[in-house]
Coordinates of C-alpha atoms in Angstrom, one line a residue:
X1 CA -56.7 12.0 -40.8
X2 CA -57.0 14.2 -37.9
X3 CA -55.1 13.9 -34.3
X4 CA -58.1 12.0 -32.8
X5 CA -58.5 9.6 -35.4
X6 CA -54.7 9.0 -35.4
X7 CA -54.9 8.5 -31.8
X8 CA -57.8 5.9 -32.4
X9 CA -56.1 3.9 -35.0
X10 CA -52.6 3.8 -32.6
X11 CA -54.3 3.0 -29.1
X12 CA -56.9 0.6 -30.5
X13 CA -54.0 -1.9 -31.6
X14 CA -52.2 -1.6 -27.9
X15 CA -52.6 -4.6 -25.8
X16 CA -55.1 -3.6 -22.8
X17 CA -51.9 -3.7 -20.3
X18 CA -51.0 -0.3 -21.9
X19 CA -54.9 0.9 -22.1
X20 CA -54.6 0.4 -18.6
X21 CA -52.0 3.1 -18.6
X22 CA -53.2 5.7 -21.4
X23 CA -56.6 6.1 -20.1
X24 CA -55.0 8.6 -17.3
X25 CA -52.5 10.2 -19.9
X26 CA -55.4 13.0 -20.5
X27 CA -59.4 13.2 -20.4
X28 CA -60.2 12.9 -23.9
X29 CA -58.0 9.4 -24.3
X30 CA -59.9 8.6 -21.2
X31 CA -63.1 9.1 -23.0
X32 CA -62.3 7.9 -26.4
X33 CA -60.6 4.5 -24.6
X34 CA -64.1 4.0 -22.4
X35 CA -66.2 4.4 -25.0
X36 CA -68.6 1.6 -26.7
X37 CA -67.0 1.6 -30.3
X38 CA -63.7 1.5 -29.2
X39 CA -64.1 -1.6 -26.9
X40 CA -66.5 -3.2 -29.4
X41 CA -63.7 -2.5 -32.5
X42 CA -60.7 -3.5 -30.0
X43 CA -62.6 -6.9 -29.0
X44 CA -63.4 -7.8 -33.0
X45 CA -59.5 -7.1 -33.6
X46 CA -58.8 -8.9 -30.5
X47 CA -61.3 -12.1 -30.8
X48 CA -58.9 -15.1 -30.4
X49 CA -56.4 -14.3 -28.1
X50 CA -56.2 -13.7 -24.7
X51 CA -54.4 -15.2 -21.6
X52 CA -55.7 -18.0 -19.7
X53 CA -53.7 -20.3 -17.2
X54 CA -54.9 -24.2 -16.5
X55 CA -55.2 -24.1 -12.4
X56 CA -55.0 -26.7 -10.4
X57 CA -58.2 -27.9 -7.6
X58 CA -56.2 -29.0 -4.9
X59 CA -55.6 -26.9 -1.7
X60 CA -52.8 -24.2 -2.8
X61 CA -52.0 -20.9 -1.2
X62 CA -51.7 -18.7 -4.1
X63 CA -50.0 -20.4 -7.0
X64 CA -53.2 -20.6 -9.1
X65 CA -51.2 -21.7 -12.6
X66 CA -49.7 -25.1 -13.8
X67 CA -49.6 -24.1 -16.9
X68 CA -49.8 -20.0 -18.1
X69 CA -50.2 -18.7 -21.5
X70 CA -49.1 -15.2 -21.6
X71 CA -47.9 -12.9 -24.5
X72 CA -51.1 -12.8 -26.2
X73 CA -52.0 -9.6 -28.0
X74 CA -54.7 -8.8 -25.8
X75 CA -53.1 -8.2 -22.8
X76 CA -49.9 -8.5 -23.9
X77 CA -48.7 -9.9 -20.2
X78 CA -44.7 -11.1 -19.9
X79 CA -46.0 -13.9 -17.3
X80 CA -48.6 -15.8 -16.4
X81 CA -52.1 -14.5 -15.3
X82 CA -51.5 -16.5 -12.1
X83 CA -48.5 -14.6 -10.8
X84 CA -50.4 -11.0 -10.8
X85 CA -52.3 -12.6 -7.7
X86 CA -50.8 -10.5 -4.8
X87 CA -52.1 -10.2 -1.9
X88 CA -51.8 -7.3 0.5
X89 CA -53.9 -7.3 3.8
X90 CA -54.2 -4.6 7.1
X91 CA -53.2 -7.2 9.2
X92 CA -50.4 -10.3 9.3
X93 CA -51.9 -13.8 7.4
X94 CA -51.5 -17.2 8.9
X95 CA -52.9 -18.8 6.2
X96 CA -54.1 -18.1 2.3
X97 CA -56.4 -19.9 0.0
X98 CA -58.0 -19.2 -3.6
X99 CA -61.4 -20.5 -3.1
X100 CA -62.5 -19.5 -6.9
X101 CA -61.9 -17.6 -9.9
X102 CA -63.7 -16.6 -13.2
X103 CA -63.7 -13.8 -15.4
X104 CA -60.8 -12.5 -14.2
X105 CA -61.9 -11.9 -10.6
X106 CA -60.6 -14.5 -7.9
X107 CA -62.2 -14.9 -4.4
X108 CA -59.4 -15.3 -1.2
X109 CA -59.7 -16.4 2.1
X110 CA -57.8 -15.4 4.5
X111 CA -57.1 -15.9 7.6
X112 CA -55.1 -13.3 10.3
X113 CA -52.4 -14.4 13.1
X114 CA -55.4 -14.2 15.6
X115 CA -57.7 -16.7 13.5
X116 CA -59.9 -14.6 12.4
X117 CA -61.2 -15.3 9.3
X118 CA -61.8 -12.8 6.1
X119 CA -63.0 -13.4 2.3
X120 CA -62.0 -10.8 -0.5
X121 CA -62.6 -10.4 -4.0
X122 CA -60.4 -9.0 -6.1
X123 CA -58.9 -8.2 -10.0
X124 CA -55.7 -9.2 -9.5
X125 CA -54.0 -7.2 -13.2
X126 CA -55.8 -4.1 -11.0
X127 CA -54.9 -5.0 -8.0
X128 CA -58.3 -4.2 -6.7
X129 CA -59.7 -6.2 -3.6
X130 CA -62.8 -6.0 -1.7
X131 CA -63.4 -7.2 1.6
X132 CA -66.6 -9.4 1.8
X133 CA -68.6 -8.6 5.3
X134 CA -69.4 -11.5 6.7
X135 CA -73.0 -13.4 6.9
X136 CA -74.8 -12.2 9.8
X137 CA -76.1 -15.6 10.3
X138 CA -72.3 -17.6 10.9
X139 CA -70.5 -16.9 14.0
X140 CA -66.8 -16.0 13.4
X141 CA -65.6 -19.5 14.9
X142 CA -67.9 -21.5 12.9
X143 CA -66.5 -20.3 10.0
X144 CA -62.9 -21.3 10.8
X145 CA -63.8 -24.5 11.6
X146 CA -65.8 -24.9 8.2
X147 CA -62.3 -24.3 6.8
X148 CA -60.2 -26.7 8.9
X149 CA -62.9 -29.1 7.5
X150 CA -62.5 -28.4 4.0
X151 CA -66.6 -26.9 4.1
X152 CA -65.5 -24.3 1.9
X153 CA -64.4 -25.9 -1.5
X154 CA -67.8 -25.7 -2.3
X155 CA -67.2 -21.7 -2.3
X156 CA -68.1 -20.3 -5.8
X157 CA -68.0 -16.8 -7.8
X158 CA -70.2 -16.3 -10.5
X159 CA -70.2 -12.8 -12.8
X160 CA -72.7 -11.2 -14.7
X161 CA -71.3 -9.7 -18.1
X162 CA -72.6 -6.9 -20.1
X163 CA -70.3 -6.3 -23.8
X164 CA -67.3 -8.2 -22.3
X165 CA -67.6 -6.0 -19.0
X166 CA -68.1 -7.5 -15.7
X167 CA -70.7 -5.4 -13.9
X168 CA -71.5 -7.9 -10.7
X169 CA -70.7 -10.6 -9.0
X170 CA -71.8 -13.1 -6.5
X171 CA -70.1 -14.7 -3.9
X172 CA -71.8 -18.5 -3.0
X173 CA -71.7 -20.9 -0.1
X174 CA -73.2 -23.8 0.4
X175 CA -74.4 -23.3 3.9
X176 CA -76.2 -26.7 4.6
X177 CA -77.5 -29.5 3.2
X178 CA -80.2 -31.7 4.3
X179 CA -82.2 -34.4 1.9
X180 CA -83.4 -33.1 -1.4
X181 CA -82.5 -29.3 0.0
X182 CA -79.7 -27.1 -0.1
X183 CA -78.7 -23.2 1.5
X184 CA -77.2 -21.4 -0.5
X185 CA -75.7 -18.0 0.8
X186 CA -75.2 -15.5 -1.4
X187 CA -73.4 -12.2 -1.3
X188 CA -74.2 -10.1 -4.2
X189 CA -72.1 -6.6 -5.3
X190 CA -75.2 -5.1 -6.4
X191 CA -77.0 -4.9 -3.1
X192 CA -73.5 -5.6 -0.7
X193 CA -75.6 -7.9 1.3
X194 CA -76.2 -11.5 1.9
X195 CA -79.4 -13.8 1.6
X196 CA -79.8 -17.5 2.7
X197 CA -81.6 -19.6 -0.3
X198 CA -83.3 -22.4 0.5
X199 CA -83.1 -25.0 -3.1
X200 CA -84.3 -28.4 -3.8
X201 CA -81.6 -30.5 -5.4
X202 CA -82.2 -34.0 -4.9
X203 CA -78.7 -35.3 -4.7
X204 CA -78.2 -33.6 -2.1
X205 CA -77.4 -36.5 -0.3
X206 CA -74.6 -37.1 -2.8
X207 CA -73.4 -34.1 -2.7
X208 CA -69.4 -34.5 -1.0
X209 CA -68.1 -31.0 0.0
X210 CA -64.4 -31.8 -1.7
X211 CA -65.3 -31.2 -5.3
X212 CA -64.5 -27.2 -6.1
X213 CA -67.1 -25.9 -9.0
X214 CA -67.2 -24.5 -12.6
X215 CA -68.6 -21.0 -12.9
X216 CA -69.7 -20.3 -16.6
X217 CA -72.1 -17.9 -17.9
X218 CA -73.7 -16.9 -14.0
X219 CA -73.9 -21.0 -13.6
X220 CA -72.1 -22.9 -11.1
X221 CA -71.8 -26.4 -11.8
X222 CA -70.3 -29.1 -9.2
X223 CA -69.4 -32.5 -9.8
X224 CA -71.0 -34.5 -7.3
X225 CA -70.3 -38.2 -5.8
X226 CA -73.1 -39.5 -8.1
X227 CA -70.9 -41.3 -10.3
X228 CA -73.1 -40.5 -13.4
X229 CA -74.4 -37.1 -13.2
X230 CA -73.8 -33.5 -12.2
X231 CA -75.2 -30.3 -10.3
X232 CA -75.8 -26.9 -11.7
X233 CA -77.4 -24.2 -10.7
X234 CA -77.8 -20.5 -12.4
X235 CA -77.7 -17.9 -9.7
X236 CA -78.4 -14.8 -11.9
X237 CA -81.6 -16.7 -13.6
X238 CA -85.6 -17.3 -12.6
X239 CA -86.5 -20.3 -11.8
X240 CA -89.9 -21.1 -12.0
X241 CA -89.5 -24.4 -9.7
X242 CA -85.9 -23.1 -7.6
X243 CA -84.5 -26.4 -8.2
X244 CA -81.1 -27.3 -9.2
X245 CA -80.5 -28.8 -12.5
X246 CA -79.1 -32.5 -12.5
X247 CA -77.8 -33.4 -15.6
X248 CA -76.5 -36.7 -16.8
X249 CA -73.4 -37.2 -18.2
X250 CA -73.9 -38.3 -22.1
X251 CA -71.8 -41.8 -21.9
X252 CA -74.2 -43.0 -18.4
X253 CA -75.2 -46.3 -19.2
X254 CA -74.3 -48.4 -22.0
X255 CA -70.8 -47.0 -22.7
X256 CA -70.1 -46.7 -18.9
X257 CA -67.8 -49.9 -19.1
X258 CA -66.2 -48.4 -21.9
X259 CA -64.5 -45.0 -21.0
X260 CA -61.0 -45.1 -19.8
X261 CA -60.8 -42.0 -17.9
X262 CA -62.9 -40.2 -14.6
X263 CA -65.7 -38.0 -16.0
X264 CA -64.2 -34.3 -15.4
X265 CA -66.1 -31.2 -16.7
X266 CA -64.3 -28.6 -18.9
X267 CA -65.3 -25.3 -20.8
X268 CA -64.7 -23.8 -24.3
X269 CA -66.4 -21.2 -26.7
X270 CA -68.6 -20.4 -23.7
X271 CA -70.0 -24.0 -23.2
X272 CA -69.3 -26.4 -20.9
X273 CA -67.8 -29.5 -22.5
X274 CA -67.5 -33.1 -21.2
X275 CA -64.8 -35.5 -23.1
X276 CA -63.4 -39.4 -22.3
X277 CA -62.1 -41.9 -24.1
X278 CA -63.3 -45.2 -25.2
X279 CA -61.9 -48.3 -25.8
X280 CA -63.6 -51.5 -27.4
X281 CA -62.7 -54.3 -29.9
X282 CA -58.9 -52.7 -29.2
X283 CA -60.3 -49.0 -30.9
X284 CA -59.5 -46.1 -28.7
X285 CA -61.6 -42.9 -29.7
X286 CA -62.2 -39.4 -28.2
X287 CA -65.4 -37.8 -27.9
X288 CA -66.0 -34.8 -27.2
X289 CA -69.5 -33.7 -26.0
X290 CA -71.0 -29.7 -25.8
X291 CA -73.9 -29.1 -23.2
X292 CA -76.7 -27.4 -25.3
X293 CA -79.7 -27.5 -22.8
X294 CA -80.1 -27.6 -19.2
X295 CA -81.6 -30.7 -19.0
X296 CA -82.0 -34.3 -17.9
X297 CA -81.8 -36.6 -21.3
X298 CA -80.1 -37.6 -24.1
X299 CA -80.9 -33.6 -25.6
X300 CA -78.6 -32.2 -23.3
X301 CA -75.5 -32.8 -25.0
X302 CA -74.1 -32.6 -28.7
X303 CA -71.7 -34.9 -29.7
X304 CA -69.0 -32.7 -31.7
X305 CA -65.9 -34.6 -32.1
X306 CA -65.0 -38.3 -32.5
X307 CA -61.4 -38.9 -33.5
X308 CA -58.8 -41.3 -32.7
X309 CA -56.0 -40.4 -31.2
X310 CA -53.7 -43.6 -32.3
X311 CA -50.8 -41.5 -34.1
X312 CA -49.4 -40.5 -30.1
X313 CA -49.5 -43.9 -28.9
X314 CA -47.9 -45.2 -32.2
X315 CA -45.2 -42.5 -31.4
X316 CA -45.2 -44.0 -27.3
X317 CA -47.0 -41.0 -26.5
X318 CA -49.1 -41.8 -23.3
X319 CA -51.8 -39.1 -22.4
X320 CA -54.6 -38.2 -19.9
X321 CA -57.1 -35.4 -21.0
X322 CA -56.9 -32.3 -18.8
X323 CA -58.5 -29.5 -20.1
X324 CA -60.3 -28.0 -23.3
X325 CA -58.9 -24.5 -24.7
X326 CA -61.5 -22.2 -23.4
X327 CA -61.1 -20.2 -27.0
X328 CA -61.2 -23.0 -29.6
X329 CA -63.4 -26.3 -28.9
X330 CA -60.4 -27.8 -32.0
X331 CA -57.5 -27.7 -29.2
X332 CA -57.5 -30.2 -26.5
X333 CA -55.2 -30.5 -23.4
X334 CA -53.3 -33.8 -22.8
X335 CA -51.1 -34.7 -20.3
X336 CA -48.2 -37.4 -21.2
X337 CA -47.1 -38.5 -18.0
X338 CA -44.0 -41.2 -20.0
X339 CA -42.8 -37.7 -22.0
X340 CA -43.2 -35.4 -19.0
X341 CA -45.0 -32.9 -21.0
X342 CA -48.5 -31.3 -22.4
X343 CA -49.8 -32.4 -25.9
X344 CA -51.9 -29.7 -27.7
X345 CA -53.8 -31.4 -29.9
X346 CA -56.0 -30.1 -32.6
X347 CA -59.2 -32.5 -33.1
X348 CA -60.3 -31.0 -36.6
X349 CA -56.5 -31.6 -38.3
X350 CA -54.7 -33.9 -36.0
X351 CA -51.5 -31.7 -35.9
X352 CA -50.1 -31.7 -32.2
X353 CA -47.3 -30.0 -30.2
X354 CA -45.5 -31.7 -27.3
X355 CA -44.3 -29.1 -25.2
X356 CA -42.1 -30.3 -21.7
X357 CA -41.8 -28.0 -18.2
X358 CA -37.6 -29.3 -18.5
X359 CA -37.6 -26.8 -21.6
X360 CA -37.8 -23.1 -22.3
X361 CA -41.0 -21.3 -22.8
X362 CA -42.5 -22.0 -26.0
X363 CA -45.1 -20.8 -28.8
X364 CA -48.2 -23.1 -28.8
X365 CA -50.9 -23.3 -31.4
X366 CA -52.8 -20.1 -30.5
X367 CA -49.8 -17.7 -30.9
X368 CA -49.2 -17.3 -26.6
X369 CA -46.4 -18.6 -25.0
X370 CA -46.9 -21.2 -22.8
X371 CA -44.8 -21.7 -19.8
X372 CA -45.3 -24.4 -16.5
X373 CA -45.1 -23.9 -12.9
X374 CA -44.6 -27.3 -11.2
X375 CA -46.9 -29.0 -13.3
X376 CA -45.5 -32.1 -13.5
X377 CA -45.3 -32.9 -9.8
X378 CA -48.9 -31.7 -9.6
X379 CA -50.2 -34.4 -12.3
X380 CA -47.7 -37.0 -10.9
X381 CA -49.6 -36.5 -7.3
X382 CA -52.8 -36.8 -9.6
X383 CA -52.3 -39.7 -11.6
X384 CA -53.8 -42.5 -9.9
X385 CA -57.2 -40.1 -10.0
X386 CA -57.9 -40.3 -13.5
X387 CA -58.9 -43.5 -13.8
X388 CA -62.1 -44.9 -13.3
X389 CA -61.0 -48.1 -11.3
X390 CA -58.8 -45.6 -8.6
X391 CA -60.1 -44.7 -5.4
X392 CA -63.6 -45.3 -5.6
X393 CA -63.9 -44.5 -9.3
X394 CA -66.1 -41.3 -8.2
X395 CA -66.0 -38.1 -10.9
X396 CA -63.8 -35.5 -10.1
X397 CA -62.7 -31.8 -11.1
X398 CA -59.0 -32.0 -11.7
X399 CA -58.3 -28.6 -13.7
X400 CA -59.9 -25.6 -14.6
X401 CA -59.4 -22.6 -16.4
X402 CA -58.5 -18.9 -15.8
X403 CA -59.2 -16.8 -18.4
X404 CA -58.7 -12.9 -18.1
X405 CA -61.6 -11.1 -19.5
X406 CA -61.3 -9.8 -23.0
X407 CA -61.6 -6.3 -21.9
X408 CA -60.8 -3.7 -19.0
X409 CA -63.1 -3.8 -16.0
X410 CA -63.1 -2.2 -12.7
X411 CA -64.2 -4.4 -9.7
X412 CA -67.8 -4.0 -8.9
X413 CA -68.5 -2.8 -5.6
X414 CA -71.7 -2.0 -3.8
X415 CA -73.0 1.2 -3.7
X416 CA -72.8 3.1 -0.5
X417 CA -76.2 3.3 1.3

């Protein structure tokens, strides 16, 4: 075995924290570290673990994590994604906010001591930001007020991936909305400028500006106040009619009486998934549903899992569903609010771990260590919301995911003109 293909076989099994690092030790690691077969080879090694962080929906400066799972081989992080979010700007801040994240980017807004108002993207493990120019078509004191006003949640950042590699972005605001249209502006990195989109979506008129939205796959999908359906809309696709999707939620209807939770979206294995439980004749069961086609009708959705979840309440375990593991569509995310604590629980073999934020970090089923960061408080504040008879019984978004990207990319940016 020669020196280079020593040097393959070591660097290929470092986490990407310490790629990060050897790609400037000489050229030819550079090279060999960039090219296709060694990302392809490190990702196939690599497949099943990487850090992700639940993140919470409410207004927050820049604590993105509740809970962090960090340690993982891929990255090999000692703390949770979350915590690599600093923030360094020319000028003082008054106020920070994480409007959206996916793929490892996150999108900030800022505002300086003088109110002026600024939006950057950045990769946070890179510390890379990139201050977004703003829309030509917004005065600068508009746009603060949109933010007093909370017009902003219904920010979004969608990616386009090519092999694992982020290679643009968008930036989207939902400008206006008037009945059965919507403007969309949208930044894009490829062109570093902005275009208004004019979109039919006929619940617009439903549409409440306090729900944040799901970015999978170049999609954005936000759950609106129609209690049985939600919005998507794919901003790196052709649409032949430029409509939005509206898509109804699998369990509309005859089983609407029946769940015992809100309807919340979640993602895993690159889908988004919808889940509840139902209760009737004194049964409680979990389903778990996978979207499968952009579409309004019963062919939307696979059913994938249908289990009881008896054995926690028979040990006084009472739970809320949070979120799906965005790796493996076996491990679900409950919250026991009488233990204090996050069940994992794994659908196909029933084995679950109870892991408490009073405690030290732990190991949980996918090998990363899991640690909290005020996450009880946060789902004590959200209790009440969970359930379907609460406040209005409207759907809502109450966790998402972060999940760092599976391998080393540099933050778009436009080319200069």
């Amino acid at each position: 075995m020669n020196i280079s293909e020593m040097a393959f076989q070591v660097l290929v099994r470092l986490p990407l924290k310490s790629l990060a690092r050897f790609r400037s030790v000489c050229r030819e690691w550079k090279l060999l570290i960039d090219s296709e077969f060694f990302r392809d080879y490190f990702i196939s090694l690599n497949s099943s673990s990487v850090s992700w962080s639940i993140i919470q929906t409410r207004h927050h400066i820049l604590s993105l994590d509740i809970v962090g799972h960090h340690g993982c081989k891929t990255w090999g992080l000692t703390r949770f994604p979350g915590s690599f979010v600093s923030f360094f700007a020319e000028t003082t801040i008054r106020k920070l906010q994480v409007l959206a994240c996916t793929d490892g980017l996150v999108l900030i807004y800022a505002e300086a001591s003088d109110g002026t108002p600024m939006h950057y993207v950045g990769s946070p493990l890179f510390q890379e930001w990139f201050q977004i120019p703003f829309p030509p078509y917004i005065h600068l004191q508009d746009d603060v007020g949109l933010h007093d006003h909370k017009r902003f949640n219904d920010s979004g950042l969608v990616t386009k991936m090519q092999s694992g590699t982020v290679v643009s972005y968008k930036v989207v605001w939902l400008i206006a909305q008037a009945f059965a249209k919507v403007d969309f502006g949208i930044y894009s990195s490829d062109t570093g400028e902005w275009e208004i989109k004019n979109v039919t979506c006929l619940h617009s008129p439903f549409w409440f500006s306090h729900q944040k939205s799901i970015a999978l796959n170049g999609i954005l999908h936000w759950i609106c106040n129609f209690n049985t359906s939600f919005v998507a809309y794919d901003f790196y696709g052709g649409h032949d009619d430029d409509a939005c999707d509206i898509i109804h939620f699998p369990d509309s209807g005859k089983d609407d009486e029946l769940r015992c939770f809100r309807r919340t979206l979640s993602t895993s294995e690159g889908s988004i998934v919808y889940f509840n439980e139902f209760g009737e004749n004194g049964n409680r069961r979990l389903r778990v549903w996978r979207l499968v086609k952009y579409t309004d009708g019963p062919e939307a959705w696979q059913l994938f899992w249908e289990v009881s979840l008896v054995s926690l309440i028979d040990l006084g375990i009472y739970y809320f569903p949070v979120v799906m593991h965005p790796l493996n569509s076996e491990i679900i995310y409950l919250w026991s609010r009488n233990k204090k604590g996050m069940v994992l629980f794994n659908l196909r073999t029933h084995v679950f771990s109870l892991h408490k934020e009073s405690e030290d970090e732990t190991k949980c089923i996918d090998g990363c260590t899991l640690s909290f960061n005020r996450c009880s408080e946060y789902m004590e504040s959200m209790y009440g919301y969970f359930f379907p008879s609460s406040y209005g019984g409207t759907n809502c978004l109450f966790a998402s995911q972060y999940v760092l990207p599976r391998w080393l990319h540099r933050l778009p940016r436009p080319q200069p003109s």
